[in-house]
CSV table of C-alpha atoms in Angstrom, one decimal:
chain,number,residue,atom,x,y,z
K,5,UNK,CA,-5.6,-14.9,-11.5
K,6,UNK,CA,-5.3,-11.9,-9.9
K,7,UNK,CA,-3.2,-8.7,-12.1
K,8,UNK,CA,-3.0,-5.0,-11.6
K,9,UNK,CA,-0.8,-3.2,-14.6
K,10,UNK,CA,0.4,0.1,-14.6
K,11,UNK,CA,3.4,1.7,-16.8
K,12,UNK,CA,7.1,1.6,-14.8
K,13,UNK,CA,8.1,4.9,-15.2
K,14,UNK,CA,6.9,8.1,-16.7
K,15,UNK,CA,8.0,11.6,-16.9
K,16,UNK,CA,6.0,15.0,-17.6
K,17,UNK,CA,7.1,18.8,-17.7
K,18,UNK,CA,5.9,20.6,-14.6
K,19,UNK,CA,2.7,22.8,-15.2
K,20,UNK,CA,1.3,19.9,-17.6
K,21,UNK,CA,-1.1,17.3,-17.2
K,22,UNK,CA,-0.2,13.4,-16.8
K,23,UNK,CA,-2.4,10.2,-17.4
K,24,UNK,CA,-1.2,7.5,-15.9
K,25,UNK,CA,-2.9,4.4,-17.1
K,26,UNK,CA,-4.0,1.0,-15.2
K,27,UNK,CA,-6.0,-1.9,-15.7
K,28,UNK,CA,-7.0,-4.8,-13.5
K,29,UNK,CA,-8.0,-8.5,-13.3
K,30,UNK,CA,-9.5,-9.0,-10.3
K,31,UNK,CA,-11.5,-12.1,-8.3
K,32,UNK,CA,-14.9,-9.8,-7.8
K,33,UNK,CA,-14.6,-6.1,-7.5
K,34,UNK,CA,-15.2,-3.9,-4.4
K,35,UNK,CA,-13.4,-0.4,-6.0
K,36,UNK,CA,-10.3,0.7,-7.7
K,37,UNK,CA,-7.9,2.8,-5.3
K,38,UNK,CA,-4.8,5.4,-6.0
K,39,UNK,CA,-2.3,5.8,-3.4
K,40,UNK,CA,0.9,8.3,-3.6
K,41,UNK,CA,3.9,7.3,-2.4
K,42,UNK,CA,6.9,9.8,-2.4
K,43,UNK,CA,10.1,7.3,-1.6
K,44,UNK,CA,10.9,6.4,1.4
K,45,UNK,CA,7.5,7.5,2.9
K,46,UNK,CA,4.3,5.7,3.1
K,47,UNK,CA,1.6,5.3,1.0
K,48,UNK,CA,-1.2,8.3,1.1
K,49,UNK,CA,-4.7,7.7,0.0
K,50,UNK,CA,-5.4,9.9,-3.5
K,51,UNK,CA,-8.7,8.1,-4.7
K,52,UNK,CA,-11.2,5.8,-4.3
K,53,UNK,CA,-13.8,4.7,-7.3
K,54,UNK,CA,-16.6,2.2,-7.2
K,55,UNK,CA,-18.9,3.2,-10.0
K,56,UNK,CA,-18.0,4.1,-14.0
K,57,UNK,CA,-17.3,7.6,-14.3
K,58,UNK,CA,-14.7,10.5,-13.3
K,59,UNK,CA,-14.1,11.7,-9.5
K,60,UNK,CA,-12.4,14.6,-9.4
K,61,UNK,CA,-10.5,16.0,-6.2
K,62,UNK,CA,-8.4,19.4,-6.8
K,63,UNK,CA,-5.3,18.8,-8.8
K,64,UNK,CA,-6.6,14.8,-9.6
K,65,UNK,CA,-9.4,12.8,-11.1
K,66,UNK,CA,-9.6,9.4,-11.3
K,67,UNK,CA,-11.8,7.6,-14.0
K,68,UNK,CA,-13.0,3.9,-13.6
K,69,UNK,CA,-14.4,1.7,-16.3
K,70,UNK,CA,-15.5,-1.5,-14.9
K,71,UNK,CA,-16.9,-3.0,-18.3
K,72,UNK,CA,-13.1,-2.5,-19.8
K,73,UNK,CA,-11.3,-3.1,-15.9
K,74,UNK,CA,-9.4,0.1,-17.1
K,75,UNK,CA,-8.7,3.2,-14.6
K,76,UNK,CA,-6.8,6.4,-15.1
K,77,UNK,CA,-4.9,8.9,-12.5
K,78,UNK,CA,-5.0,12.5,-13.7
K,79,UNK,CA,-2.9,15.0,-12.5
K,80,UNK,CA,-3.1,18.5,-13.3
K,81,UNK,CA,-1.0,21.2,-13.6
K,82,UNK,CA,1.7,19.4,-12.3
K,83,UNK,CA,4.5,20.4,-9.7
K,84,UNK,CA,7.6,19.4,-8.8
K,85,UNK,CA,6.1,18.1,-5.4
K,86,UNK,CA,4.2,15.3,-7.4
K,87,UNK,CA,7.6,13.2,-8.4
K,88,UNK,CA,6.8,10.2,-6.5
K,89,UNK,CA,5.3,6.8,-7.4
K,90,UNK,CA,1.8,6.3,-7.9
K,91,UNK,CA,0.2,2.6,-6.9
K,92,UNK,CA,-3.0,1.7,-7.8
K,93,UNK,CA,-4.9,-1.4,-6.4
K,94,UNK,CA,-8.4,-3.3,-6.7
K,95,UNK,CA,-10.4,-4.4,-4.5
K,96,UNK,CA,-11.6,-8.1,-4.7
K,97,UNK,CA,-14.8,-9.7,-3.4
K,98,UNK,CA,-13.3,-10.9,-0.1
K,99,UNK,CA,-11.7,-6.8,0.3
K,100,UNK,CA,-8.7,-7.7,-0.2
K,101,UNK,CA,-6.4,-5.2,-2.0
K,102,UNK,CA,-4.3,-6.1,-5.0
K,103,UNK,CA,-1.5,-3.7,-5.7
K,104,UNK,CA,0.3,-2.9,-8.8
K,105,UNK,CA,3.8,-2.3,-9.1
K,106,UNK,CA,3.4,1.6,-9.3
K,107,UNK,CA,4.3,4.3,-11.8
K,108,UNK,CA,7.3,6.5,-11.2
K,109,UNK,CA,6.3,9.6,-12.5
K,110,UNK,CA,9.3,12.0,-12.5
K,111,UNK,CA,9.1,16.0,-13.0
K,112,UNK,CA,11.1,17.9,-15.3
K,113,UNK,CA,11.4,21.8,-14.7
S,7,UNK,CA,-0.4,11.6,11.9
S,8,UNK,CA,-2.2,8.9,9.5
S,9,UNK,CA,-3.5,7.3,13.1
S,10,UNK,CA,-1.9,4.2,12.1
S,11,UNK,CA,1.5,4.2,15.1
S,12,UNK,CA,4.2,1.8,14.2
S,13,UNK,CA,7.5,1.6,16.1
S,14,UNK,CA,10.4,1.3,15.8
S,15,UNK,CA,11.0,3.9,12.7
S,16,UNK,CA,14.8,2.4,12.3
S,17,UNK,CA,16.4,-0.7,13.4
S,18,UNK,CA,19.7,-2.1,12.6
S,19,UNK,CA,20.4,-5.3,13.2
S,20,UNK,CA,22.6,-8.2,12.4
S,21,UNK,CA,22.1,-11.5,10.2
S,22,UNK,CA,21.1,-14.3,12.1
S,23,UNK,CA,19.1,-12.0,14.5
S,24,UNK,CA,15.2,-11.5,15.3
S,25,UNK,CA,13.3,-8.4,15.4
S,26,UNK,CA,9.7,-7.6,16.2
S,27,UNK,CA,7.8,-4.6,14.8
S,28,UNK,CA,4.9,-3.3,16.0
S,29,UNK,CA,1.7,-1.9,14.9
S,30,UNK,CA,-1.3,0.5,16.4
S,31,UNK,CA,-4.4,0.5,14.0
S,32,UNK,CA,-6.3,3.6,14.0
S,33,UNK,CA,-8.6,3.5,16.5
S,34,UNK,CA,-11.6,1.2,15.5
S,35,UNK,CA,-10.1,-0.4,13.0
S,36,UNK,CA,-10.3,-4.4,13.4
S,37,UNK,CA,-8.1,-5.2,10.5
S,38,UNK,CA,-4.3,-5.0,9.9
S,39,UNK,CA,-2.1,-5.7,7.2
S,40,UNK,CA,1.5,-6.1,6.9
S,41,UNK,CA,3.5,-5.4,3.9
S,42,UNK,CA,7.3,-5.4,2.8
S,43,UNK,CA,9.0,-2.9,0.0
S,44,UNK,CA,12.3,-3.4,-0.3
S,45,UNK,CA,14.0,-0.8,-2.4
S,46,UNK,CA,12.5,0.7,-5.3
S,47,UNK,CA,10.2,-2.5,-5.4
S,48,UNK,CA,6.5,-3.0,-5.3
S,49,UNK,CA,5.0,-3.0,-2.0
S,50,UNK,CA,4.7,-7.1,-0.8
S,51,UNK,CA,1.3,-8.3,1.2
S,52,UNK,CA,2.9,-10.0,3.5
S,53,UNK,CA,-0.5,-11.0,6.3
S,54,UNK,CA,-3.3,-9.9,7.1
S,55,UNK,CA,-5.5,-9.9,10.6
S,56,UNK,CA,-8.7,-9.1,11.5
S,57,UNK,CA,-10.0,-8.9,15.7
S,58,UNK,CA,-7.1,-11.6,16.1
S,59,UNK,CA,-7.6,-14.1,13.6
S,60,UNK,CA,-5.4,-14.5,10.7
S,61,UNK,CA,-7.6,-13.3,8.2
S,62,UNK,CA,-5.1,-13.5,4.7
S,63,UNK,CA,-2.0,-14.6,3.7
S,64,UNK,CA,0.3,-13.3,1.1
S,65,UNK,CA,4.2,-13.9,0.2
S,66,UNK,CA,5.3,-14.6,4.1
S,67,UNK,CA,7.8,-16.2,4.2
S,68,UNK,CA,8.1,-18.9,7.3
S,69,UNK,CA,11.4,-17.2,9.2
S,70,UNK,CA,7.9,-14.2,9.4
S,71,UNK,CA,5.5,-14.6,11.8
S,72,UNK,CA,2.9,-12.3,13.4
S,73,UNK,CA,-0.4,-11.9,15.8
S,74,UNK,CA,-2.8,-9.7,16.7
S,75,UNK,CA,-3.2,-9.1,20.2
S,76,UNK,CA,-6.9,-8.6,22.3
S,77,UNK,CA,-6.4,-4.8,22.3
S,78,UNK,CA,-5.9,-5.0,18.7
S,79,UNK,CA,-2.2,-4.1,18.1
S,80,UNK,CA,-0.1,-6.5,16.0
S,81,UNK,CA,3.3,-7.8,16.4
S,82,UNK,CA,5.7,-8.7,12.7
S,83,UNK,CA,8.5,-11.2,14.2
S,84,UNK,CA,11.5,-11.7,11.7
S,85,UNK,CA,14.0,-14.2,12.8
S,86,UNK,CA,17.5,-15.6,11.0
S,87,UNK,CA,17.4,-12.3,9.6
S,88,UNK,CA,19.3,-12.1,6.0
S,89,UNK,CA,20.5,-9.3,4.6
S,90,UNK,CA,17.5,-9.5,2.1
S,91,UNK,CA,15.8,-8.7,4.7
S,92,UNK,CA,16.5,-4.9,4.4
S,93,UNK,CA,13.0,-3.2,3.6
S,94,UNK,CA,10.4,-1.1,4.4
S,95,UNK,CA,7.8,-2.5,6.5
S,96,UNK,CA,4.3,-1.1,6.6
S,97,UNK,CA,1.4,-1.5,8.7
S,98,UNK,CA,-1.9,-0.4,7.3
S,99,UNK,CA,-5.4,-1.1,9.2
S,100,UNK,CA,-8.9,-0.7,8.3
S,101,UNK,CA,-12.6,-1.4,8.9
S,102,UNK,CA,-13.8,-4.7,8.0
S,103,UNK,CA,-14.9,-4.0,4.7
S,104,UNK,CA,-11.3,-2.0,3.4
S,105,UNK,CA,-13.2,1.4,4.3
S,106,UNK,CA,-10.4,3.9,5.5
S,107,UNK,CA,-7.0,2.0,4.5
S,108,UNK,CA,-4.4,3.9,6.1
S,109,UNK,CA,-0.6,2.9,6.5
S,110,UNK,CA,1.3,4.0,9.2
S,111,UNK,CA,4.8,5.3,8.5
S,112,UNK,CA,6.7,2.6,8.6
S,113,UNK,CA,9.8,0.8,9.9
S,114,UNK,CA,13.2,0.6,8.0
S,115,UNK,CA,14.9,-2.7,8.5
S,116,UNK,CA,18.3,-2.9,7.8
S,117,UNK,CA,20.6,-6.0,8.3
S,118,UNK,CA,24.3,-6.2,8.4
């Protein structure tokens, strides 16, 4: 079958840095995606990674193993504007995406 | 502005009831998905179509239906509404092969 797992909750001190973990199982794979979602709002595209390695865009990098099915979401000197929820979803051979649940990450002053 | 319209933003309506929501795909995109996210819950693929055929299926359930009209919009019917019912819906559209997913803003659903 078809999994994406990511942790339910996590919280960080604002100005640090944040992993947030997530692996997949997926039928083929066309690319590992990271979407923000602040509640209530719609999903926002953070990342996009098709190849093995670390893409990194301002504030956050993404890292993709394929050979593990293991990605990472990386956030950087973290403000109180990044408390939201953070979904990350695989792409399988027919380009369809497969969410996870999401991460709540929550920032303390 | 994401490019992705969907209207309305906010509807109230009763149980037994039917609604229909409506998406605008950025302009090119063929395909367009539906989803459901009830409160602090996952988001749900609920269907997806691409240049008017039904393209994938998730967790519909059969009260749900929805098409994809010649000019590409796409209508989400919900009928005997419950109050489970009470979620976001999202639209999102893309190019054939995923490139550019985008969700519009969605429309909050809320039976009484």
């Amino acid at each position: 079958g078809q999994n994406i797992d990511q942790p339910t909750e996590m919280t960080a001190t604002e100005g640090a840095i944040v992993q947030i973990n997530c692996t997949y199982q997926t039928s083929g794979f066309n690319g590992l995606f990271w979407y923000q979602q602040h509640a209530g709002e719609a999903p926002t595209f953070l990342s996009y990674n098709v190849l093995d390695g670390l893409e990194e865009k301002g504030r956050f990098s993404s890292f993709l193993s394929r050979s593990k099915g293991y990605s990472y979401l990386l956030l950087k000197e973290l403000q109180m504007k990044d408390s939201a929820s953070y979904l990350c979803a695989g792409m399988d051979s027919n380009y369809q995406l497969i969410w996870g649940a999401g991460t709540k990450l929550i920032i303390k002053p | 502005d994401s490019g992705v319209t969907q209207t309305p933003k906010h509807l109230i309506t009763a149980t037994g009831q039917r609604v229909t929501l409506r998406c605008s795909p950025r302009s090119g995109d063929l395909s367009v998905y539906w989803y459901q996210q009830s409160l602090d819950q996952g988001l749900q693929f609920l269907i997806q179509y691409y240049n008017g055929e039904e393209r994938a299926k998730g967790n519909i359930l059969e009260r749900f239906s929805a098409q994809q009209f010649p000019d590409l919009h796409s209508e989400l019917n919900l009928s005997s509404l419950e109050l489970g019912d009470s979620a976001l819906y999202f639209c999102a559209s893309s190019g054939r092969t995923g490139y550019g997913y985008t969700f519009g803003s969605g429309t909050r659903l809320t039976v009484v």
